[in-house]
mmCIF file with all atom_site columns, C-alpha atoms and ligand atoms in Angstrom:
data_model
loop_
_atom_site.group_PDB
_atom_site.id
_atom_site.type_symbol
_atom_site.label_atom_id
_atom_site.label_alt_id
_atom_site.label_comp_id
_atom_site.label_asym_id
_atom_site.label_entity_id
_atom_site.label_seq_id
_atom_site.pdbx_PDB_ins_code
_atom_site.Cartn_x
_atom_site.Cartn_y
_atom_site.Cartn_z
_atom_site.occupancy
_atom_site.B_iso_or_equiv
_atom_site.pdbx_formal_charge
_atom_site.auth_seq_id
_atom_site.auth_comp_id
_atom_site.auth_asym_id
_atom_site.auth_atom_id
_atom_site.pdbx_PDB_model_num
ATOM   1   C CA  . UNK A 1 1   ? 189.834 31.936 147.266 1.00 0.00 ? 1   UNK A CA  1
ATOM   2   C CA  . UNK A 1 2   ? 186.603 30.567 145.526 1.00 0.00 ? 2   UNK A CA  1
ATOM   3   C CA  . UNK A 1 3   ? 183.949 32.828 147.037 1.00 0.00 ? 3   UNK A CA  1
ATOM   4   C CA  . UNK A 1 4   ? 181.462 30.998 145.650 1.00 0.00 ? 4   UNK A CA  1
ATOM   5   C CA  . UNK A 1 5   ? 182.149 28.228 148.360 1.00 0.00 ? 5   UNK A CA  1
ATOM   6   C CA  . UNK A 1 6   ? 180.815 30.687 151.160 1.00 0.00 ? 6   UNK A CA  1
ATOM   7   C CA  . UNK A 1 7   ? 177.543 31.752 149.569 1.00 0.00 ? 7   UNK A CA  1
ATOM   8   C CA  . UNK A 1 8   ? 174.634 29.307 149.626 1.00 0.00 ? 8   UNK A CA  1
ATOM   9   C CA  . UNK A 1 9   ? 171.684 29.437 147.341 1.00 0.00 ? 9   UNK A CA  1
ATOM   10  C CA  . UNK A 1 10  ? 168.139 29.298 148.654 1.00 0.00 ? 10  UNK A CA  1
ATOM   11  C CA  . UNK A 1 11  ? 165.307 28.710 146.317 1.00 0.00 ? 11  UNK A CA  1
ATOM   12  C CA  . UNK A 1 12  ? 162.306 30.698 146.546 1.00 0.00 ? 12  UNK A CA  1
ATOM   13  C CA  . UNK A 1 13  ? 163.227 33.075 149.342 1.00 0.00 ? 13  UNK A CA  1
ATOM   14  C CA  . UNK A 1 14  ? 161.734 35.703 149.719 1.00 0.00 ? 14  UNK A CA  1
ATOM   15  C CA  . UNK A 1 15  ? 159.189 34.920 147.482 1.00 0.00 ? 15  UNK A CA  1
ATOM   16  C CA  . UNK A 1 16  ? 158.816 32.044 144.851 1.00 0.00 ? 16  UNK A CA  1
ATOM   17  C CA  . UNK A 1 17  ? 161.111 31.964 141.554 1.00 0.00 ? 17  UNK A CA  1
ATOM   18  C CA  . UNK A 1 18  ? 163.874 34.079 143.354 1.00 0.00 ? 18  UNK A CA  1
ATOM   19  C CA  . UNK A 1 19  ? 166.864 32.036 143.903 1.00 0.00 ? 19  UNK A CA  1
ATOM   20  C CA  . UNK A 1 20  ? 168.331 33.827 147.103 1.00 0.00 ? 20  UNK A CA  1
ATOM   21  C CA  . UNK A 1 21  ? 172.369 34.421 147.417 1.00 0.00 ? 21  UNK A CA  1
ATOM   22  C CA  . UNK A 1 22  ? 172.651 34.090 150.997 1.00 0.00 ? 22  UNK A CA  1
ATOM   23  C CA  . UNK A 1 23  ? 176.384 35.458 152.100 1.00 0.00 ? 23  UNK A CA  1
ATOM   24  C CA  . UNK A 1 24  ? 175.675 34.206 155.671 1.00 0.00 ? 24  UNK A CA  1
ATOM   25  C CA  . UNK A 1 25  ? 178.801 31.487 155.297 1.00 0.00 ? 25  UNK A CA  1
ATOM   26  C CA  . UNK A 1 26  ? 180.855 34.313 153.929 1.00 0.00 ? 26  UNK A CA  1
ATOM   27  C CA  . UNK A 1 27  ? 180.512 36.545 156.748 1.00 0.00 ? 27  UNK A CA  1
ATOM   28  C CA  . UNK A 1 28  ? 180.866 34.071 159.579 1.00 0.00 ? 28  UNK A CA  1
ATOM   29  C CA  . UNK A 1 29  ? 184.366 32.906 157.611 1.00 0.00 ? 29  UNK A CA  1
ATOM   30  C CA  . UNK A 1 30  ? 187.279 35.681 158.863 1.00 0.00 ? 30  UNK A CA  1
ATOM   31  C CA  . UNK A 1 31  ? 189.486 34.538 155.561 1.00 0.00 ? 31  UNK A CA  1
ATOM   32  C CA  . UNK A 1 32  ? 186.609 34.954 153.010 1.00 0.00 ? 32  UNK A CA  1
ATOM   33  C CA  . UNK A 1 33  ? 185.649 38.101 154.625 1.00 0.00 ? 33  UNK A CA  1
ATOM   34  C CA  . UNK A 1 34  ? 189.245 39.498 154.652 1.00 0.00 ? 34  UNK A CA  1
ATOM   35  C CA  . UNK A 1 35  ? 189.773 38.340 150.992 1.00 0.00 ? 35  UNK A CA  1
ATOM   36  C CA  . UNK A 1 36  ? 186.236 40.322 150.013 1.00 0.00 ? 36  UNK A CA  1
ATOM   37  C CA  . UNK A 1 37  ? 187.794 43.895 151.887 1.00 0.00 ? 37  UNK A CA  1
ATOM   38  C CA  . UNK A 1 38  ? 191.300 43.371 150.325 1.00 0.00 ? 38  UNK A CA  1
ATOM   39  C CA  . UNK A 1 39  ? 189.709 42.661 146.816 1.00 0.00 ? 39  UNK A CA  1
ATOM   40  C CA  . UNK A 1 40  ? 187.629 45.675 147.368 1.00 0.00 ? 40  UNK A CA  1
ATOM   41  C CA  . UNK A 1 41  ? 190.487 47.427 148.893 1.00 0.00 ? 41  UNK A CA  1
ATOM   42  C CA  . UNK A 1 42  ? 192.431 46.960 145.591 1.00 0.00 ? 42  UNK A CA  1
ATOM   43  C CA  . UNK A 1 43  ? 189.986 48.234 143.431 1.00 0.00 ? 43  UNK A CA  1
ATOM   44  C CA  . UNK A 1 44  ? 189.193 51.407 144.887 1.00 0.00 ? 44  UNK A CA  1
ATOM   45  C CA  . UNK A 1 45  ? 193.066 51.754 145.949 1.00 0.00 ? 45  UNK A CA  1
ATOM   46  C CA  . UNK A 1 46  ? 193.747 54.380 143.356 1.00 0.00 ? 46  UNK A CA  1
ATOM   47  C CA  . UNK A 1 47  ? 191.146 56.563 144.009 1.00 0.00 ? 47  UNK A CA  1
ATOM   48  C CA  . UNK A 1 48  ? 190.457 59.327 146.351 1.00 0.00 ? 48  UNK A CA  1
ATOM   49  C CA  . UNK A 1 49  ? 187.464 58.322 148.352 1.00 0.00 ? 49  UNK A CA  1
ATOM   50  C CA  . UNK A 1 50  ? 185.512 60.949 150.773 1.00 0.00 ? 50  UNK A CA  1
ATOM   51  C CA  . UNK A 1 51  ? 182.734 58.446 152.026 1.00 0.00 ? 51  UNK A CA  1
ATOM   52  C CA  . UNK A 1 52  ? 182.067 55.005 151.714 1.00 0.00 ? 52  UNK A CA  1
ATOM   53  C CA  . UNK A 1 53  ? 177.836 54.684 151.520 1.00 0.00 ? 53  UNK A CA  1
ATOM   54  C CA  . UNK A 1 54  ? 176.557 51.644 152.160 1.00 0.00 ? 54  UNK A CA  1
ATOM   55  C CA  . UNK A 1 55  ? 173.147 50.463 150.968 1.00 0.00 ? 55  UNK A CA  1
ATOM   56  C CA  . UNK A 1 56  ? 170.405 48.780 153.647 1.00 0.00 ? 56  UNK A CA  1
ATOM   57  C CA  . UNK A 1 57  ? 170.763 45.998 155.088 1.00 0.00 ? 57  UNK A CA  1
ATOM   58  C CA  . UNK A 1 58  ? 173.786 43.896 153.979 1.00 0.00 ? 58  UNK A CA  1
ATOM   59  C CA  . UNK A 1 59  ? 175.802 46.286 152.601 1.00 0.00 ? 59  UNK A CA  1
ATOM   60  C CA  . UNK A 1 60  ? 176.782 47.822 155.665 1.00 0.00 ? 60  UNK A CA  1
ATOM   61  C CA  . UNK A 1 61  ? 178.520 44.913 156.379 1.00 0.00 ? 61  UNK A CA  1
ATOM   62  C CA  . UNK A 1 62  ? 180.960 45.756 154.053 1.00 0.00 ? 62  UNK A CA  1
ATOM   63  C CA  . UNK A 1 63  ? 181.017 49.856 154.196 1.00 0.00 ? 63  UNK A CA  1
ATOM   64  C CA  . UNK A 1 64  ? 182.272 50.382 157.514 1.00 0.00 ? 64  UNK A CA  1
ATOM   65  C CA  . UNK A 1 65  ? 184.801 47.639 157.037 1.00 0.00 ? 65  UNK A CA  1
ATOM   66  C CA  . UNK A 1 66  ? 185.909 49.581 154.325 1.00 0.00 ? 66  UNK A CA  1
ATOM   67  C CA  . UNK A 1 67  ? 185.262 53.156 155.493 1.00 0.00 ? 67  UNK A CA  1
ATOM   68  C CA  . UNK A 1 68  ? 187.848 52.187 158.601 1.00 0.00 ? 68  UNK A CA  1
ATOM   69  C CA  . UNK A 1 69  ? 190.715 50.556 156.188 1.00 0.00 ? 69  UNK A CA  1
ATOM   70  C CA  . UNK A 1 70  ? 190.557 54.028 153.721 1.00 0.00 ? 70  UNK A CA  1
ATOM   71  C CA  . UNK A 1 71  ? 190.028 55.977 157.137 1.00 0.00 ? 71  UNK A CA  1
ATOM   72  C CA  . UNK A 1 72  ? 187.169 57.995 155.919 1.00 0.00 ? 72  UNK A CA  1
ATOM   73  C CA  . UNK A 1 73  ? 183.432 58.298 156.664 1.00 0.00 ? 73  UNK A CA  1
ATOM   74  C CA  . UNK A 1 74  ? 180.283 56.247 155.755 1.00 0.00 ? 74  UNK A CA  1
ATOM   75  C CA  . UNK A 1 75  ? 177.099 56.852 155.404 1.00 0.00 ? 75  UNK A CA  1
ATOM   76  C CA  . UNK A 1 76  ? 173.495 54.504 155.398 1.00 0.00 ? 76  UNK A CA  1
ATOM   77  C CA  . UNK A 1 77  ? 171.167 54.653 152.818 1.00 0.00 ? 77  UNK A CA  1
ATOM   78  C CA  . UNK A 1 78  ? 168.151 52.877 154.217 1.00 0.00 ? 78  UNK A CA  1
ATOM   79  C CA  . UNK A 1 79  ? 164.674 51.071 153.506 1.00 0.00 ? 79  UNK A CA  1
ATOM   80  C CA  . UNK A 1 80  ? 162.085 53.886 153.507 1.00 0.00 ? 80  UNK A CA  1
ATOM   81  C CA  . UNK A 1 81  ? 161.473 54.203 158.066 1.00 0.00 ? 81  UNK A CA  1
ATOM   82  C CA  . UNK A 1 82  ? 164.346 53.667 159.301 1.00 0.00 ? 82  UNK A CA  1
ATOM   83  C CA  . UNK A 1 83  ? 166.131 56.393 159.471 1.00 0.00 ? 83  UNK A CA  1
ATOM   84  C CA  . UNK A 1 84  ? 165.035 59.444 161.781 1.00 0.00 ? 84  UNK A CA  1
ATOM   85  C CA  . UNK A 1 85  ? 164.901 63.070 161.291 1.00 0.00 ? 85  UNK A CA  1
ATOM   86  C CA  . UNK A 1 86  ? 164.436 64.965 157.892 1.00 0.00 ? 86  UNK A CA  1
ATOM   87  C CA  . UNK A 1 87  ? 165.376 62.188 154.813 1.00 0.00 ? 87  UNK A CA  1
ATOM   88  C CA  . UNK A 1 88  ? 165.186 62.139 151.554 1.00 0.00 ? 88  UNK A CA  1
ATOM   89  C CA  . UNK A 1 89  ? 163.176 59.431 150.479 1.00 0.00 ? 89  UNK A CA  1
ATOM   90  C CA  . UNK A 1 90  ? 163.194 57.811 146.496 1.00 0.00 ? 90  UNK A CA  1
ATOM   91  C CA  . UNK A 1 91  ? 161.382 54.871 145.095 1.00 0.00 ? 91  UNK A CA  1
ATOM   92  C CA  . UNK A 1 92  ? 162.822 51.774 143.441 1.00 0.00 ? 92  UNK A CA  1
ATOM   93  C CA  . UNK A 1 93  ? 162.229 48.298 141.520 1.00 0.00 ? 93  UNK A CA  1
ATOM   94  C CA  . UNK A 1 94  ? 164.148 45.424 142.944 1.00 0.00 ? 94  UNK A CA  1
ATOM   95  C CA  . UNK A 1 95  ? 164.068 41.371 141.166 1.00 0.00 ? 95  UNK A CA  1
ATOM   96  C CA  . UNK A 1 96  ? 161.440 40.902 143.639 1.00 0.00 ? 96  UNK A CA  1
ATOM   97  C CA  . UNK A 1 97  ? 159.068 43.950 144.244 1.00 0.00 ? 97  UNK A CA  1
ATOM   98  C CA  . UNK A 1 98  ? 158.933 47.851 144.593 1.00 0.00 ? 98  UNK A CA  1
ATOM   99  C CA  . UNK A 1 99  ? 160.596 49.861 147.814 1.00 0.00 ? 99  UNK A CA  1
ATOM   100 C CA  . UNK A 1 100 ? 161.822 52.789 148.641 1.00 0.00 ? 100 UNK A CA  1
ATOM   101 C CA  . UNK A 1 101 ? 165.306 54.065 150.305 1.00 0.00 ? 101 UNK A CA  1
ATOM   102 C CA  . UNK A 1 102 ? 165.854 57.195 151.933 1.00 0.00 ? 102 UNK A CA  1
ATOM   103 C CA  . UNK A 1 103 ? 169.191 59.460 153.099 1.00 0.00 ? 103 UNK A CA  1
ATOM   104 C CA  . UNK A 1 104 ? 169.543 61.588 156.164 1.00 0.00 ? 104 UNK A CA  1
ATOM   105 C CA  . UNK A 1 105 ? 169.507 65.556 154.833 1.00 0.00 ? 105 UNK A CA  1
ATOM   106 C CA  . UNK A 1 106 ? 171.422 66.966 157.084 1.00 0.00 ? 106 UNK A CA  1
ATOM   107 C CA  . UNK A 1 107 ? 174.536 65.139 155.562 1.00 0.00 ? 107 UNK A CA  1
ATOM   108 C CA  . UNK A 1 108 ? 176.998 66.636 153.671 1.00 0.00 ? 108 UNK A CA  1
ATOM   109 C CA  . UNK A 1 109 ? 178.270 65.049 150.038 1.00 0.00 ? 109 UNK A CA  1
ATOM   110 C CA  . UNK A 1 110 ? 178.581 68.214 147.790 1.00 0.00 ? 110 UNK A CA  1
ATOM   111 C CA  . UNK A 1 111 ? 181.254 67.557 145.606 1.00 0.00 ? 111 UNK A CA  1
ATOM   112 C CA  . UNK A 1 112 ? 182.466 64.718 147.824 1.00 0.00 ? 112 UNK A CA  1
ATOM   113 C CA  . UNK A 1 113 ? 183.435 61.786 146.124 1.00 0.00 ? 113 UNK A CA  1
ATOM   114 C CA  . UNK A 1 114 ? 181.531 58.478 146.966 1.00 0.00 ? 114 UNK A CA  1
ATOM   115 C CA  . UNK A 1 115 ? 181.850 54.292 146.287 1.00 0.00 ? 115 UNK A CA  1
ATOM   116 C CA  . UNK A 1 116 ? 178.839 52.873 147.427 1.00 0.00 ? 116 UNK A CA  1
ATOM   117 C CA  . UNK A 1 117 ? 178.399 48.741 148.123 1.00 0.00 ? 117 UNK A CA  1
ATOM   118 C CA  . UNK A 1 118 ? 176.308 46.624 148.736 1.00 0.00 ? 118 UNK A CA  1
ATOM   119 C CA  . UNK A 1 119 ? 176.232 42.865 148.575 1.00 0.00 ? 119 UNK A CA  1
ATOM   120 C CA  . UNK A 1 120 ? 174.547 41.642 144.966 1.00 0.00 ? 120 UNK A CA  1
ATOM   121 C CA  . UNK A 1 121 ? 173.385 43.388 141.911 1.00 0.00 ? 121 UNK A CA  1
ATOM   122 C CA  . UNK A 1 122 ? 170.751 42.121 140.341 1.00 0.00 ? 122 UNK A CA  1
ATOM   123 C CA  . UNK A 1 123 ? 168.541 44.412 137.723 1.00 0.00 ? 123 UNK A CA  1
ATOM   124 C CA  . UNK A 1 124 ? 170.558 47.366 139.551 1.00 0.00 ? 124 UNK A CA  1
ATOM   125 C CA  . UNK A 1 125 ? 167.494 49.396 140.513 1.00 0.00 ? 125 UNK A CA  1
ATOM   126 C CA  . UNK A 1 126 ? 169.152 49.408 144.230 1.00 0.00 ? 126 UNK A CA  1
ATOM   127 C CA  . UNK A 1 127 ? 171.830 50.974 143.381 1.00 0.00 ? 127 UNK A CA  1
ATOM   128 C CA  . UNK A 1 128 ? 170.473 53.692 140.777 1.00 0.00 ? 128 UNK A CA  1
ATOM   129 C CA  . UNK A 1 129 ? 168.398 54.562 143.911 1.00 0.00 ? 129 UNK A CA  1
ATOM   130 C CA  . UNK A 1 130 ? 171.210 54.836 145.951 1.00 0.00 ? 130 UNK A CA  1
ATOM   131 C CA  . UNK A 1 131 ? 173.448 57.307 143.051 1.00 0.00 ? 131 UNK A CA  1
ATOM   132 C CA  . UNK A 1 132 ? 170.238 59.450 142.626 1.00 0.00 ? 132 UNK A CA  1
ATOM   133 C CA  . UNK A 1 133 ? 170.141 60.377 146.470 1.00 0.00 ? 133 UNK A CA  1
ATOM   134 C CA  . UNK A 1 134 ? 173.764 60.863 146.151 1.00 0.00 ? 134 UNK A CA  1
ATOM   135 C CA  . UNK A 1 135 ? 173.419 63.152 142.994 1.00 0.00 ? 135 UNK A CA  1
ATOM   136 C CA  . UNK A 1 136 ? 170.327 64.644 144.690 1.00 0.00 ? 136 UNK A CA  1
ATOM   137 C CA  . UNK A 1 137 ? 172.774 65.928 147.462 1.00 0.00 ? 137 UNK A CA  1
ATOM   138 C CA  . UNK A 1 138 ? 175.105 67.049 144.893 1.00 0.00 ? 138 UNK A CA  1
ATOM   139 C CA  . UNK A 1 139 ? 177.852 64.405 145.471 1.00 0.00 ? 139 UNK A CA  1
ATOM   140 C CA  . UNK A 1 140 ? 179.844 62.528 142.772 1.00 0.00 ? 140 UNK A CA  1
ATOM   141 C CA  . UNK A 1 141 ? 179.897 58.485 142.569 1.00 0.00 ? 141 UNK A CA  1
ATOM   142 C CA  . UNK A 1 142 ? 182.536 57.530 141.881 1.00 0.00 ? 142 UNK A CA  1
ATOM   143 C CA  . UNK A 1 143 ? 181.736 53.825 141.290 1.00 0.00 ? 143 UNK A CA  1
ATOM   144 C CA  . UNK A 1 144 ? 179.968 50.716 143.019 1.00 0.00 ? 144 UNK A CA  1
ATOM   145 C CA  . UNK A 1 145 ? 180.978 48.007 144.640 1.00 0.00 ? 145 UNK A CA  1
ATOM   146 C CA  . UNK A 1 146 ? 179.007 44.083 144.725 1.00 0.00 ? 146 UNK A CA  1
ATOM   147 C CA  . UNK A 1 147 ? 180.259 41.274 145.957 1.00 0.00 ? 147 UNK A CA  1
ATOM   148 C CA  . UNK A 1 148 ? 177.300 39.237 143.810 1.00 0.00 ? 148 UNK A CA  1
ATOM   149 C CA  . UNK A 1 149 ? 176.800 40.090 140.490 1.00 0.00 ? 149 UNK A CA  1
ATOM   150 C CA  . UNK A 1 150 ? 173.760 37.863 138.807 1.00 0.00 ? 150 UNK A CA  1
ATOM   151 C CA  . UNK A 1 151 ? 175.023 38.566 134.966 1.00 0.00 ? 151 UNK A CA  1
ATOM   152 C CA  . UNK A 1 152 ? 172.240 37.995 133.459 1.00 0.00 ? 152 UNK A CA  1
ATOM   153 C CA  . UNK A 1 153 ? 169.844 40.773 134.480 1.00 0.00 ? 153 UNK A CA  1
ATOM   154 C CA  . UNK A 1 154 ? 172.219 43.490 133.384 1.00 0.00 ? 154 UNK A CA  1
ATOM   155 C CA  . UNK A 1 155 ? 172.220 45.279 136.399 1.00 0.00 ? 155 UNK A CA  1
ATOM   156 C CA  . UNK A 1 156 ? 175.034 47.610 134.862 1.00 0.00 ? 156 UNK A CA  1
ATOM   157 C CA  . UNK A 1 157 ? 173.190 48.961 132.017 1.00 0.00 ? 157 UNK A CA  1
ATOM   158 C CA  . UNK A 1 158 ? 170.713 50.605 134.776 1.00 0.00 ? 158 UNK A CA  1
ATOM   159 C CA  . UNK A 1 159 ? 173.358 52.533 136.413 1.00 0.00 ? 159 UNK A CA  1
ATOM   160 C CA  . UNK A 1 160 ? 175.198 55.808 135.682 1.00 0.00 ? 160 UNK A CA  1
ATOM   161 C CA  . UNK A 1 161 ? 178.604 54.981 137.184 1.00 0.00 ? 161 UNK A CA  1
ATOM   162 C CA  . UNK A 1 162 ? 180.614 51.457 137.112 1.00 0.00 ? 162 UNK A CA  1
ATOM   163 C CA  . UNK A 1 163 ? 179.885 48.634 139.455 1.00 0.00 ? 163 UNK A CA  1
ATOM   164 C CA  . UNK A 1 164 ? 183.005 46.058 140.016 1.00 0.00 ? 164 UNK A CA  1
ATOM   165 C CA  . UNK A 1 165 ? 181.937 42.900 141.259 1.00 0.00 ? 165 UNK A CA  1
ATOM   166 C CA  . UNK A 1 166 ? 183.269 40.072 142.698 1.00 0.00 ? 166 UNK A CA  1
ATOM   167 C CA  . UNK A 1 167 ? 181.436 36.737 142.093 1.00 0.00 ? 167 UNK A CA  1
ATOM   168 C CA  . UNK A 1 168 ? 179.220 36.258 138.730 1.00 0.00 ? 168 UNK A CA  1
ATOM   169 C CA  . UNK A 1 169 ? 176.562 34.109 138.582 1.00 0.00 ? 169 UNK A CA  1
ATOM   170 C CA  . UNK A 1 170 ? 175.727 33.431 134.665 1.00 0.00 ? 170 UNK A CA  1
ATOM   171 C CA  . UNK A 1 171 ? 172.664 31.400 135.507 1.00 0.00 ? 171 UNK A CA  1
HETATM 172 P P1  . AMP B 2 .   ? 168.474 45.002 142.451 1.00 0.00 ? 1   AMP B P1  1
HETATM 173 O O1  . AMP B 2 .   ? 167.967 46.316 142.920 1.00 0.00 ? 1   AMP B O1  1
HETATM 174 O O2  . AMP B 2 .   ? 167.501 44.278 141.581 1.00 0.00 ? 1   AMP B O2  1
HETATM 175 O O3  . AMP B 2 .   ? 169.859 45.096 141.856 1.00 0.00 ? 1   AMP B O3  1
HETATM 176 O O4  . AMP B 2 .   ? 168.597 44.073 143.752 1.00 0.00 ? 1   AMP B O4  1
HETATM 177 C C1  . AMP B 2 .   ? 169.683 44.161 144.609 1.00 0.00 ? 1   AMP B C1  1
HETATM 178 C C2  . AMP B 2 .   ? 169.245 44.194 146.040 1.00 0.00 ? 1   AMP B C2  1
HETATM 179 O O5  . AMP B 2 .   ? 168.275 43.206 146.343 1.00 0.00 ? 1   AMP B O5  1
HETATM 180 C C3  . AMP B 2 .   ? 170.418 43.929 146.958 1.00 0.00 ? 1   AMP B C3  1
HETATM 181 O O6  . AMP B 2 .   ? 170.317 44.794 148.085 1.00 0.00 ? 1   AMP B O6  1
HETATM 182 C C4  . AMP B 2 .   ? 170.289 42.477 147.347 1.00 0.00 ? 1   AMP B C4  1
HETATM 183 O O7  . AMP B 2 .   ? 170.605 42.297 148.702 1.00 0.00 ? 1   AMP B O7  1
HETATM 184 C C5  . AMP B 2 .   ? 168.839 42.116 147.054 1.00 0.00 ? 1   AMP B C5  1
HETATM 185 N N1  . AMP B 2 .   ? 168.689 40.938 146.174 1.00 0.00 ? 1   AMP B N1  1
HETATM 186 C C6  . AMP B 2 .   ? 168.113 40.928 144.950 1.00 0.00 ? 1   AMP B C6  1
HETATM 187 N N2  . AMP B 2 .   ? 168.112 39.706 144.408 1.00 0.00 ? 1   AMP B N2  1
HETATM 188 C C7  . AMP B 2 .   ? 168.728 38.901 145.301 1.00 0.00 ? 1   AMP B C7  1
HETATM 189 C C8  . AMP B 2 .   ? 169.078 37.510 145.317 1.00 0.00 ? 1   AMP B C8  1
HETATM 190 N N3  . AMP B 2 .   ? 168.773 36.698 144.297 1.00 0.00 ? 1   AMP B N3  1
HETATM 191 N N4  . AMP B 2 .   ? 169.730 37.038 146.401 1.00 0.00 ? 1   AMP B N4  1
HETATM 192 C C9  . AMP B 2 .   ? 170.046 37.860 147.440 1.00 0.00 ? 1   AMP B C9  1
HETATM 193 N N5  . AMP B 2 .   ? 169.756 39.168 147.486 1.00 0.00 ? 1   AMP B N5  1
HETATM 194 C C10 . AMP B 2 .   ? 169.098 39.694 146.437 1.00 0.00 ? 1   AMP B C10 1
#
C-alpha cells in the first residue's frame, strides 16, 4: 500500500509557505484506512495500552479506531475552548503559529499507560503539548503515533517519548 497515493498536498494552506498534507483521500478510502489501523495496530501490539489519546482535530480519527480494536478507552486533547468543565490548558508552537490545547481534569491517567496519535508531525510541538498534559496528570506515554512524518523539521528531537510514523516526507 503506497500511502502516499491517498494524501494530497496543498500549497499555502493555511497560510503561505506551508505545504498542507491533506489525508482527506485517505480517509474516504476503506483499504488505506484499514492498512493505517493495522500498521498502527502492529506497532503498539506488544504493549499494554490503558488509553488511546488522541490529539484535536484529525487525530481522533484515528484514536477511537484504535481505542475499539485494543478495547480500551480514549481520551481528547483539544484546541484551547472546546472542551467544557474544569481543563487543563498548556501552550504550544506549531510550523504555522502559537495555540494552546487543553485536557478535561476530572480524568483519570495516574500511572496509566498512554499512545497518543495524531495525523503528522511536523516540529513536534503538538505532541510535547499533548505528553506534558499527560505527565501533568501523572500518566506515562508510552509512545506516539503519526501517520505523516515531515523529516526534516525533526519533530522527534522535541519529544520525550518515541513517535513511529508511517509516511516520511524528506522534502
Ligand atoms: P507540529 O506541532 O509542528 O508537529 O504540527 C503538527 C500539527 O499541526 C498536527 O496536528 C497537524 O495536523 C498540523 N500540521 C502541521 N503542519 C502540517 C502540514 N504541513 N500539513 C498538515 N497538517 C499540518
Amino acid at each position: 500500500m503506497k500511502l502516499k497515493d491517498y494524501i494530497e498536498e496543498i500549497p499555502d494552506f493555511p497560510v503561505k509557505g506551508i505545504l498542507f498534507k491533506d489525508i482527506s483521500p485517505l480517509i474516504a478510502n476503506y483499504q488505506a484506512m484499514s492498512y493505517v489501523k493495522a500498521s498502527f495496530l502492529d506497532i503498539i501490539k506488544s504493549y499494554h495500552v490503558d488509553y488511546i489519546g488522541g490529539i484535536d482535530a484529525r487525530g481522533f480519527l484515528f484514536s477511537t479506531l484504535l481505542a475499539d480494536a485494543l478495547g480500551v478507552g480514549s481520551f481528547m486533547i483539544r484546541k484551547e475552548g472546546k472542551l467544557p468543565g474544569k481543563v487543563i490548558t498548556k501552550e504550544y508552537s506549531l510550523e504555522y503559529g502559537t495555540s494552546k490545547m487543553s485536557i478535561r481534569q476530572n480524568i483519570n491517567l495516574k500511572n496509566r499507560n498512554i499512545i497518543l496519535v495524531d495525523d503528522l508531525l511536523a516540529t513536534g510541538g503538538t505532541l510535547r503539548c499533548g505528553e506534558e498534559l499527560v505527565n501533568n496528570k501523572e500518566g506515562n506515554v508510552l509512545f506516539s503515533l503519526t501517520v505523516i512524518e515531515l523529516v526534516k523539521l525533526n519533530g522527534h528531537k522535541n519529544l520525550n517519548s518515541k513517535v513511529y510514523s508511517l509516511v516520511k516526507y524528506n522534502d
